[in-house]
Amino acid sequence: GENVEQHPSTLSVQEGDSAVIKCTYSDSASNYFPWYKQELGKGPQLIIDIRSNVGEKKDQRIAVTLNKTAKHFSLHITETQPEDSAVYFCAASTGTASKLTFGTGTRLQVTL
Amino acid sequence: NAGVTQTPKFQVLKTGQSMTLQCAQDMNHEYMSWYRQDPGMGLRLIHYSVGAGITDQGEVPNGYNVSRSTTEDFPLRLLSAAPSQTSVYFCASSYSDIGAQYFGPGTRLTVL
């Protein structure tokens, strides 16, 4: 089955700096890659996703890049703010959105 | 719309007891899933459904049963709870096979 590895497990940045979280996947058939943000005591919330026919996608301060050859994808957050502090999860799927394989999460802390 | 709702929010069981975790969505989504979240392991898929009357196993199905008699509801049953099932359980739904998943707020289950 699919295996998704996520790094780093914790990340601390100063407000205004950029943050990058990286994930690798094992199944070359995977074609859907969402990123979720989870705040304490809440369920994961989708923040951005990308499909295998696209190399990069941006939404304001958030961007995701995908390298199908290397089987890795990354989340980029620019101009970080304290409210960006949360746990971020990457995931991969071979096409069935209801069958996601998640990474182990990155705890992002944005300090003032 | 209430989105995805889960009950109860917290539950403590003794080993061997049974219970049902409830999940409902009011978005008319065909696809629904159950995940468990354990520290350091991300979210792992337990069971999923692609429509009323259709369910299938995910990565960690042992000890759990599901059924889908309506589009709105997707209950998760623990027939004989074990301490290894102590976890936070999330239900999710999506409108299509390649659509974004929306997560509920979770149920924190402790099995003594």
PDB file of C-alpha atoms in Angstrom, chain A:
ATOM      1  CA  GLY A   1       0.000   0.000   0.000  1.00  0.00           C
ATOM      2  CA  GLU A   2       0.836   3.679  -0.058  1.00  0.00           C
ATOM      3  CA  ASN A   3       3.339   5.074   2.450  1.00  0.00           C
ATOM      4  CA  VAL A   4       3.701   8.803   3.097  1.00  0.00           C
ATOM      5  CA  GLU A   5       6.649  10.235   4.995  1.00  0.00           C
ATOM      6  CA  GLN A   6       6.565  13.798   6.328  1.00  0.00           C
ATOM      7  CA  HIS A   7       9.373  16.037   7.590  1.00  0.00           C
ATOM      8  CA  PRO A   8      10.096  17.778   9.836  1.00  0.00           C
ATOM      9  CA  SER A   9       7.989  16.634  12.770  1.00  0.00           C
ATOM     10  CA  THR A  10       8.320  20.050  14.436  1.00  0.00           C
ATOM     11  CA  LEU A  11       9.113  23.423  12.941  1.00  0.00           C
ATOM     12  CA  SER A  12       9.552  26.746  14.688  1.00  0.00           C
ATOM     13  CA  VAL A  13       9.735  29.979  12.693  1.00  0.00           C
ATOM     14  CA  GLN A  14       9.571  33.644  13.513  1.00  0.00           C
ATOM     15  CA  GLU A  15       6.566  35.647  12.436  1.00  0.00           C
ATOM     16  CA  GLY A  16       7.013  36.853   8.881  1.00  0.00           C
ATOM     17  CA  ASP A  17       9.419  34.071   7.897  1.00  0.00           C
ATOM     18  CA  SER A  18       8.573  31.264   5.485  1.00  0.00           C
ATOM     19  CA  ALA A  19       7.883  27.655   6.455  1.00  0.00           C
ATOM     20  CA  VAL A  20       8.364  24.579   4.275  1.00  0.00           C
ATOM     21  CA  ILE A  21       7.063  21.087   5.019  1.00  0.00           C
ATOM     22  CA  LYS A  22       8.045  18.165   2.810  1.00  0.00           C
ATOM     23  CA  CYS A  23       6.399  14.821   2.076  1.00  0.00           C
ATOM     24  CA  THR A  24       7.375  11.808   0.009  1.00  0.00           C
ATOM     25  CA  TYR A  25       5.078   9.054  -1.214  1.00  0.00           C
ATOM     26  CA  SER A  26       5.741   5.531  -2.380  1.00  0.00           C
ATOM     27  CA  ASP A  27       2.930   4.658  -4.815  1.00  0.00           C
ATOM     28  CA  SER A  28       3.550   6.103  -8.275  1.00  0.00           C
ATOM     29  CA  ALA A  29      -0.186   5.705  -8.987  1.00  0.00           C
ATOM     30  CA  SER A  30      -1.058   8.373  -6.398  1.00  0.00           C
ATOM     31  CA  ASN A  31      -2.604  11.378  -8.105  1.00  0.00           C
ATOM     32  CA  TYR A  32      -4.243  13.503  -5.405  1.00  0.00           C
ATOM     33  CA  PHE A  33      -2.272  15.299  -2.678  1.00  0.00           C
ATOM     34  CA  PRO A  34      -4.141  17.385  -0.084  1.00  0.00           C
ATOM     35  CA  TRP A  35      -2.753  19.307   2.869  1.00  0.00           C
ATOM     36  CA  TYR A  36      -4.678  19.645   6.122  1.00  0.00           C
ATOM     37  CA  LYS A  37      -4.331  21.991   9.074  1.00  0.00           C
ATOM     38  CA  GLN A  38      -5.401  20.754  12.490  1.00  0.00           C
ATOM     39  CA  GLU A  39      -5.853  23.088  15.422  1.00  0.00           C
ATOM     40  CA  LEU A  40      -5.947  21.799  18.965  1.00  0.00           C
ATOM     41  CA  GLY A  41      -9.122  19.867  19.724  1.00  0.00           C
ATOM     42  CA  LYS A  42     -10.486  20.149  16.205  1.00  0.00           C
ATOM     43  CA  GLY A  43     -10.734  18.008  13.109  1.00  0.00           C
ATOM     44  CA  PRO A  44      -8.349  18.466  10.165  1.00  0.00           C
ATOM     45  CA  GLN A  45      -9.280  21.226   7.743  1.00  0.00           C
ATOM     46  CA  LEU A  46      -8.288  21.171   4.081  1.00  0.00           C
ATOM     47  CA  ILE A  47      -6.097  24.153   3.208  1.00  0.00           C
ATOM     48  CA  ILE A  48      -4.883  23.296  -0.285  1.00  0.00           C
ATOM     49  CA  ASP A  49      -4.675  20.319  -2.611  1.00  0.00           C
ATOM     50  CA  ILE A  50      -2.963  19.434  -5.873  1.00  0.00           C
ATOM     51  CA  ARG A  51      -3.495  16.807  -8.512  1.00  0.00           C
ATOM     52  CA  SER A  52      -0.827  14.955 -10.425  1.00  0.00           C
ATOM     53  CA  ASN A  53      -1.377  16.868 -13.663  1.00  0.00           C
ATOM     54  CA  VAL A  54      -0.299  20.131 -11.980  1.00  0.00           C
ATOM     55  CA  GLY A  55       3.186  21.021 -10.751  1.00  0.00           C
ATOM     56  CA  GLU A  56       2.347  23.936  -8.488  1.00  0.00           C
ATOM     57  CA  LYS A  57      -0.679  25.605  -6.949  1.00  0.00           C
ATOM     58  CA  LYS A  58      -0.940  28.812  -4.940  1.00  0.00           C
ATOM     59  CA  ASP A  59      -3.601  30.297  -2.704  1.00  0.00           C
ATOM     60  CA  GLN A  60      -2.567  33.597  -1.163  1.00  0.00           C
ATOM     61  CA  ARG A  61       0.259  32.822   1.302  1.00  0.00           C
ATOM     62  CA  ILE A  62       0.100  29.072   0.760  1.00  0.00           C
ATOM     63  CA  ALA A  63       1.585  27.094  -2.116  1.00  0.00           C
ATOM     64  CA  VAL A  64       2.105  23.429  -2.856  1.00  0.00           C
ATOM     65  CA  THR A  65       4.612  21.957  -5.294  1.00  0.00           C
ATOM     66  CA  LEU A  66       4.648  18.444  -6.692  1.00  0.00           C
ATOM     67  CA  ASN A  67       7.548  16.524  -8.223  1.00  0.00           C
ATOM     68  CA  LYS A  68       6.100  13.321  -9.670  1.00  0.00           C
ATOM     69  CA  THR A  69       9.469  11.984 -10.794  1.00  0.00           C
ATOM     70  CA  ALA A  70      10.925  12.193  -7.318  1.00  0.00           C
ATOM     71  CA  LYS A  71       7.564  11.376  -5.698  1.00  0.00           C
ATOM     72  CA  HIS A  72       7.601  14.265  -3.308  1.00  0.00           C
ATOM     73  CA  PHE A  73       5.461  17.300  -2.623  1.00  0.00           C
ATOM     74  CA  SER A  74       5.891  20.295  -0.372  1.00  0.00           C
ATOM     75  CA  LEU A  75       3.832  22.926   1.421  1.00  0.00           C
ATOM     76  CA  HIS A  76       5.144  26.476   1.473  1.00  0.00           C
ATOM     77  CA  ILE A  77       3.738  29.118   3.797  1.00  0.00           C
ATOM     78  CA  THR A  78       5.039  32.650   3.326  1.00  0.00           C
ATOM     79  CA  GLU A  79       4.794  35.599   5.707  1.00  0.00           C
ATOM     80  CA  THR A  80       3.831  33.329   8.579  1.00  0.00           C
ATOM     81  CA  GLN A  81       1.495  34.622  11.272  1.00  0.00           C
ATOM     82  CA  PRO A  82       0.795  33.369  14.809  1.00  0.00           C
ATOM     83  CA  GLU A  83      -2.546  31.959  13.637  1.00  0.00           C
ATOM     84  CA  ASP A  84      -0.631  29.633  11.304  1.00  0.00           C
ATOM     85  CA  SER A  85       0.527  27.714  14.396  1.00  0.00           C
ATOM     86  CA  ALA A  86      -1.033  24.250  14.168  1.00  0.00           C
ATOM     87  CA  VAL A  87      -0.296  20.689  13.097  1.00  0.00           C
ATOM     88  CA  TYR A  88      -0.118  20.207   9.338  1.00  0.00           C
ATOM     89  CA  PHE A  89      -0.690  16.875   7.604  1.00  0.00           C
ATOM     90  CA  CYS A  90       0.054  15.861   4.049  1.00  0.00           C
ATOM     91  CA  ALA A  91      -1.816  13.001   2.422  1.00  0.00           C
ATOM     92  CA  ALA A  92      -1.891  11.039  -0.809  1.00  0.00           C
ATOM     93  CA  SER A  93      -4.494   9.063  -2.687  1.00  0.00           C
ATOM     94  CA  THR A  94      -4.592   6.972  -5.849  1.00  0.00           C
ATOM     95  CA  GLY A  95      -7.822   8.657  -6.857  1.00  0.00           C
ATOM     96  CA  THR A  96     -10.383   7.815  -4.230  1.00  0.00           C
ATOM     97  CA  ALA A  97     -10.586  10.902  -2.031  1.00  0.00           C
ATOM     98  CA  SER A  98     -12.183   8.831   0.700  1.00  0.00           C
ATOM     99  CA  LYS A  99      -9.048   6.645   0.898  1.00  0.00           C
ATOM    100  CA  LEU A 100      -6.313   9.002   1.977  1.00  0.00           C
ATOM    101  CA  THR A 101      -2.952   7.917   3.385  1.00  0.00           C
ATOM    102  CA  PHE A 102      -1.652  10.561   5.773  1.00  0.00           C
ATOM    103  CA  GLY A 103       1.802  11.621   6.817  1.00  0.00           C
ATOM    104  CA  THR A 104       2.627  11.737  10.517  1.00  0.00           C
ATOM    105  CA  GLY A 105       2.195  15.508  10.834  1.00  0.00           C
ATOM    106  CA  THR A 106       4.317  18.618  11.408  1.00  0.00           C
ATOM    107  CA  ARG A 107       3.767  20.830  14.402  1.00  0.00           C
ATOM    108  CA  LEU A 108       4.391  24.393  13.244  1.00  0.00           C
ATOM    109  CA  GLN A 109       4.983  27.092  15.833  1.00  0.00           C
ATOM    110  CA  VAL A 110       5.151  30.714  14.744  1.00  0.00           C
ATOM    111  CA  THR A 111       6.819  32.878  17.362  1.00  0.00           C
ATOM    112  CA  LEU A 112       6.534  36.638  17.708  1.00  0.00           C
TER     113      LEU A 112
END
